[in-house]
Amino acid sequence: MKGNADKIMSLEAAVRRFVTDGCHLSIGGFTVNRNPMAAVYEIIRQKKRGLHVYAHSNGQGVDELIGGGCVERLEIAYGGSGRFAPTCIRFRRAVESGKLAVEDYSNYQMVLRFAAGAMGVPFLPVRSGLGTDIVVKWGFGPEMRQADPRLPDQKLCVIDNPFGQWAQASKLVLVPAVNPDVTLLHAQFADRSGTVRINGLPFADVEQAKAARRVIVTCEELVDEAYLRDNPGANQLPFLCVDAVVPLPMGAYPTACYGFYDYDPDYLKAYRGFARDETAYQGYLDRFVFGVADHQAFLDLQEAGQLDRIKADPVKGYAVGLDRK
Amino acid sequence: MKGNADKIMSLEAAVRRFVTDGCHLSIGGFTVNRNPMAAVYEIIRQKKRGLHVYAHSNGQGVDELIGGGCVERLEIAYGGSGRFAPTCIRFRRAVESGKLAVEDYSNYQMVLRFAAGAMGVPFLPVRSGLGTDIVVKWGFGPEMRQADPRLPDQKLCVIDNPFGQWAQASKLVLVPAVNPDVTLLHAQFADRSGTVRINGLPFADVEQAKAARRVIVTCEELVDEAYLRDNPGANQLPFLCVDAVVPLPMGAYPTACYGFYDYDPDYLKAYRGFARDETAYQGYLDRFVFGVADHQAFLDLQEAGQLDRIKADPVKGYAVGLDRK
Amino acid sequence: MTYTLREMMAVAAAREIRDGEIVFCGTGISMLAAMAAKHISAPHSVVFFETGAIDARLEEVPLAVADPRVMLGAAMHGSLADAFAFMQNRFTGRKVVGILGAAQIDPFGNLNSTMIGDYTAPEVRFPGSGGACDVGSFVRRTIIFMKQDKRKFVPKLDYLTCPGWLDGPGGRQAAGLGPGGPAAVVTDMGIFRFEEDTGRMYLAGCFEGISVRSILDAMAFAVDVSRSREIAPPSDFELTILRQRCDPQRLILE
Amino acid sequence: MTYTLREMMAVAAAREIRDGEIVFCGTGISMLAAMAAKHISAPHSVVFFETGAIDARLEEVPLAVADPRVMLGAAMHGSLADAFAFMQNRFTGRKVVGILGAAQIDPFGNLNSTMIGDYTAPEVRFPGSGGACDVGSFVRRTIIFMKQDKRKFVPKLDYLTCPGWLDGPGGRQAAGLGPGGPAAVVTDMGIFRFEEDTGRMYLAGCFEGISVRSILDAMAFAVDVSRSREIAPPSDFELTILRQRCDPQRLILE
């Protein structure tokens, strides 16, 4: 499936095929940037349940998956959306009401866990977390871990440096590899066989994709293979690592996509309002997710002119002077 | 020194300042491509001695450093130059005559050792080498290692997977980090403060640079900061990781520099001839290294028209149809 | 000029940044402090974000570390892995000063940004470590922003997210961490520093018009106040930079 | 058409490559075999090099894996770290077939490309592992090129650089390696394969005009020859592809 075949699929078909109830999922992007939001909304729309989600600092995407009732367990470093939600609200509610089991790691630890999965090793070492409760306190207990073959028996482990004081380190934290069943990414460009070009910061998207059994890429523009291959150094993923390609303009909206559009501050502020109230949030889901057939219909619901207001300046990559109060 | 100051230096000054007798050195590039040859020749010219060299698969650069009598110890994965020297000749002679102590690793193991140094961890795990003599046979004995604080006490070590069978691995090889005193690179572009852009394959240059205490970059073209910063995604090293910038056209000659020039098959074949005979090799050194003041004088020694023959096609990146027999 | 306490905090933190330092910062006021320092006292400092952007032009205030505004004119676009490795790296990490914030802080400058209550059944959930634990573990100096509040300055944290001086002298070494730790805590009332021999917080200064008493009333543990002095208010120049160069839209200052 | 033994070797190896496989290859004849397979029997195979170039256009024969000719029209320019991780990766690695060569091979397909004699004082030094040990450790199938020679086919290696089936059944598992190992050895006289139950080499076929006897005379250990058959010579089509599409300059074929 990861060969050089044509991998174009509809988002509905890709999610139906690869995202199953209870599967282990990771999504690309960071807080309010390049989250695969169209895919997130489609997962909620298809009422996927019991997902085990891995993220480093995905704010909006993870919060909406939680709000949509899709997530049972979460391994994460940071659940916030910058100024728009210092702590993601649906995430916070789910944890405080005991509906969501969480395992905390640091941001680098989560990145290394994806990197270990991508490299095909069971763990990677890091000096972060020594002396903290990230090492001591486990969200998933040993019993739960032993019972589930899809989880490592330990959250992490601390070892003495087997090379003595080499590199001035006496102890290391070893963090276990993550190999999600599916990783969802949104990129600026992809070709039919799945070679991907991300412009701007790649975050940990590349490691998250390579660690996964299946990779779904939504993209702003479907381009010819020749266009990407004229500059191989600008591409982040070869077609060999991708299973489905979904051309989807504004697929990261309401989060940003460098060079194409900014995050939508009005949407994110409105979302915060909905998220704070159960009834309002149900109304939000009914209108913006279940009430629409697909992402285009969702975009059509936005106030006239709003999508133009967040259009990115081609040079700067974001919407210059956008009112973000 | 690694800040945003102006770091332009002459190659003579950079080598004199940063490359000291007995220092631990690594050079970028791979076999016949983008070896920092001008810097290699300058090191030989300045008669540096007792160098401890780390390389993965640097053919030409390492072979000439060895031939120049600069290298005492070598940690390496591969000592060849493709079709031009399946086994580098001066390397082979030095080993067989007992003049050079060698520690063998696999190519990935050496890359991971640089990566560990770059990441600031004492080791990285890998599944390569289990069951082989790379694990069993050590070129540097335990006594020599214990006696030298600049070497880890072990070549490597094998451990049981602390996470059981996680990631389907029962055992891992841990390879120790390398932190060279100096790494030498040749890149296509750099600015005055040391931000670097490499076109074509980067090999392990980025890891080798970040692992090192000092980094000397020779470049084909010195460019304005603005030129590099208009496309940050195309740059490989930020100025914070570089100590010296040496503008040096054809600084990788006789090895290739993608987009600028091809490797010189005639030079490499002639080199093979010299390398096979002690007298001829001394003559080669006297004429091409000690007999010239700098790299430009070395280039001037090449046969008329030869440098034009290897000029790269701007689109293909190499010299199309070059006679390489 | 008149000024707000938020402006005072940003200026006070900016003054802590040394010229030539590489400044790791998060969103909000810490980003303003880093931007202001570059225009005031530390022209050769370099701002960098965990998201991998190094020395960006920052023509507009980013509202998140992943805001596309951190990408413009950067020296390079690294990955998260590159950014954190840069801080753990033996040669580059020692030049980094980290600016952090948290929900709770203890007398040794350890931070909690994870939760309040029992970890498996939290009363209040916060975002979590993000890169804070990594920064606190790797770099030589950190500057911490806190709201001065009895529930935030506590003798014992509900959850230790980011290491400060841990339990005092030798604590970090015993845990296996490298040298370095918190240098200053900037609140909306004053500044704390840490004693070298004990690793404990002491009051280094109060902002204009703030009494030592009122600060002590707004924390749940005692600190030495004998070295406290009044901190100079923001100069007109500092305020002008902050308001006109860093946050003209007052996205963070308000 | 008449043909050389080098051409026979390249064609024989090309026939071993399955359509859709990802072919890791080195320089020289292994690169020709991979290029030929793509034009003949495995149009969906993908050629990739340890240097990080994936599916390059290869308009001219590269003379080294770092030859700039491997960069043209690639799907991406990865680093060495990316290339090796791709093979160690649990999902992509299993689709890779590696083509290797060596100075010595033993009955279990283990390879020596490091040295002859005592490791600390070698009589003969070879280049070393390069990526061979990594490929042999990571991928499910390898195809090995060897010169048929008594000094190269030895019962015991002077140095085990690249793991084959190690000491036979269960050997790799005991060592901690993943499944898979050598599938075929292509020499200038014939082809060997490996018995599933013993992991030992057996003679699978001789090239046109080569006797079993002459092959056995050119190796220092005994192998089963009962399954040997004559291998079909290169077809005109295979030769035409090899000569005109892969190596028109005869840089490697000569």
PDB file of N, CA and C in Angstrom, chain C residues 12 27 49 51 60 68 75 78 80 83 111 122 130 136 154 160 188 190 195 201 204 207 209 212 217 238 240:
ATOM      1  N   ALA C  12      11.110  44.045  33.698  1.00  0.00           N
ATOM      2  CA  ALA C  12      11.973  43.442  34.723  1.00  0.00           C
ATOM      3  C   ALA C  12      12.628  42.161  34.186  1.00  0.00           C
ATOM      4  N   THR C  27       4.964  31.606  24.987  1.00  0.00           N
ATOM      5  CA  THR C  27       4.058  32.637  24.477  1.00  0.00           C
ATOM      6  C   THR C  27       3.872  33.730  25.520  1.00  0.00           C
ATOM      7  N   PHE C  49      12.492  29.371  19.697  1.00  0.00           N
ATOM      8  CA  PHE C  49      11.292  28.707  20.197  1.00  0.00           C
ATOM      9  C   PHE C  49      11.417  27.194  20.089  1.00  0.00           C
ATOM     10  N   THR C  51       9.519  25.270  18.936  1.00  0.00           N
ATOM     11  CA  THR C  51       8.983  24.793  17.669  1.00  0.00           C
ATOM     12  C   THR C  51      10.047  24.738  16.570  1.00  0.00           C
ATOM     13  N   GLU C  60       5.339  40.785  13.963  1.00  0.00           N
ATOM     14  CA  GLU C  60       4.105  40.850  14.743  1.00  0.00           C
ATOM     15  C   GLU C  60       4.232  39.885  15.915  1.00  0.00           C
ATOM     16  N   PRO C  68       2.492  31.193  12.872  1.00  0.00           N
ATOM     17  CA  PRO C  68       3.329  31.375  11.671  1.00  0.00           C
ATOM     18  C   PRO C  68       4.241  32.597  11.758  1.00  0.00           C
ATOM     19  N   ALA C  75      16.695  32.042  10.862  1.00  0.00           N
ATOM     20  CA  ALA C  75      17.947  31.508  10.318  1.00  0.00           C
ATOM     21  C   ALA C  75      17.702  30.107   9.783  1.00  0.00           C
ATOM     22  N   GLY C  78      13.926  24.493  11.957  1.00  0.00           N
ATOM     23  CA  GLY C  78      14.239  23.152  12.434  1.00  0.00           C
ATOM     24  C   GLY C  78      12.974  22.445  12.868  1.00  0.00           C
ATOM     25  N   LEU C  80      11.001  20.074  15.985  1.00  0.00           N
ATOM     26  CA  LEU C  80      10.998  20.083  17.451  1.00  0.00           C
ATOM     27  C   LEU C  80      12.221  19.331  17.961  1.00  0.00           C
ATOM     28  N   ALA C  83      15.196  21.510  17.967  1.00  0.00           N
ATOM     29  CA  ALA C  83      15.142  22.589  18.960  1.00  0.00           C
ATOM     30  C   ALA C  83      15.521  22.082  20.355  1.00  0.00           C
ATOM     31  N   LEU C 111       8.703  23.784  39.507  1.00  0.00           N
ATOM     32  CA  LEU C 111       7.448  24.283  38.959  1.00  0.00           C
ATOM     33  C   LEU C 111       6.422  23.180  38.721  1.00  0.00           C
ATOM     34  N   PRO C 122      -7.366  14.431  39.133  1.00  0.00           N
ATOM     35  CA  PRO C 122      -7.034  15.840  39.440  1.00  0.00           C
ATOM     36  C   PRO C 122      -8.261  16.692  39.711  1.00  0.00           C
ATOM     37  N   GLY C 130       4.634  20.619  28.399  1.00  0.00           N
ATOM     38  CA  GLY C 130       5.122  21.205  27.152  1.00  0.00           C
ATOM     39  C   GLY C 130       6.626  21.033  27.170  1.00  0.00           C
ATOM     40  N   GLY C 136      13.999  23.195  31.798  1.00  0.00           N
ATOM     41  CA  GLY C 136      14.475  23.191  33.182  1.00  0.00           C
ATOM     42  C   GLY C 136      15.536  22.122  33.415  1.00  0.00           C
ATOM     43  N   VAL C 154       3.845  27.857  46.954  1.00  0.00           N
ATOM     44  CA  VAL C 154       3.505  26.854  47.969  1.00  0.00           C
ATOM     45  C   VAL C 154       4.751  26.100  48.450  1.00  0.00           C
ATOM     46  N   LEU C 160       5.524  17.911  40.502  1.00  0.00           N
ATOM     47  CA  LEU C 160       6.758  18.582  40.093  1.00  0.00           C
ATOM     48  C   LEU C 160       6.951  18.349  38.597  1.00  0.00           C
ATOM     49  N   ASP C 188       4.145  39.835  39.675  1.00  0.00           N
ATOM     50  CA  ASP C 188       3.497  41.135  39.459  1.00  0.00           C
ATOM     51  C   ASP C 188       3.708  42.068  40.652  1.00  0.00           C
ATOM     52  N   GLY C 190       7.183  41.785  42.516  1.00  0.00           N
ATOM     53  CA  GLY C 190       8.614  41.947  42.732  1.00  0.00           C
ATOM     54  C   GLY C 190       9.431  40.847  42.085  1.00  0.00           C
ATOM     55  N   GLU C 195      19.487  31.604  46.684  1.00  0.00           N
ATOM     56  CA  GLU C 195      20.767  31.560  47.397  1.00  0.00           C
ATOM     57  C   GLU C 195      21.618  30.414  46.866  1.00  0.00           C
ATOM     58  N   MET C 201      14.762  30.347  47.528  1.00  0.00           N
ATOM     59  CA  MET C 201      14.309  31.637  47.037  1.00  0.00           C
ATOM     60  C   MET C 201      14.468  32.723  48.107  1.00  0.00           C
ATOM     61  N   ALA C 204      14.400  39.631  46.295  1.00  0.00           N
ATOM     62  CA  ALA C 204      15.490  40.524  45.856  1.00  0.00           C
ATOM     63  C   ALA C 204      14.998  41.942  45.660  1.00  0.00           C
ATOM     64  N   PHE C 207       8.487  45.951  43.409  1.00  0.00           N
ATOM     65  CA  PHE C 207       8.208  46.981  42.420  1.00  0.00           C
ATOM     66  C   PHE C 207       7.762  48.255  43.139  1.00  0.00           C
ATOM     67  N   GLY C 209       6.079  51.036  44.891  1.00  0.00           N
ATOM     68  CA  GLY C 209       4.801  51.117  45.605  1.00  0.00           C
ATOM     69  C   GLY C 209       4.308  49.808  46.184  1.00  0.00           C
ATOM     70  N   VAL C 212       7.065  44.924  51.111  1.00  0.00           N
ATOM     71  CA  VAL C 212       7.559  43.579  51.402  1.00  0.00           C
ATOM     72  C   VAL C 212       6.444  42.773  52.076  1.00  0.00           C
ATOM     73  N   ASP C 217       2.491  38.358  52.261  1.00  0.00           N
ATOM     74  CA  ASP C 217       1.092  37.947  52.437  1.00  0.00           C
ATOM     75  C   ASP C 217       0.573  37.168  51.236  1.00  0.00           C
ATOM     76  N   GLU C 238      12.309  52.188  27.892  1.00  0.00           N
ATOM     77  CA  GLU C 238      11.872  50.798  27.989  1.00  0.00           C
ATOM     78  C   GLU C 238      10.398  50.665  27.628  1.00  0.00           C
ATOM     79  N   THR C 240       8.586  52.694  25.789  1.00  0.00           N
ATOM     80  CA  THR C 240       8.363  53.011  24.376  1.00  0.00           C
ATOM     81  C   THR C 240       8.674  51.793  23.510  1.00  0.00           C
TER      82      THR C 240
END
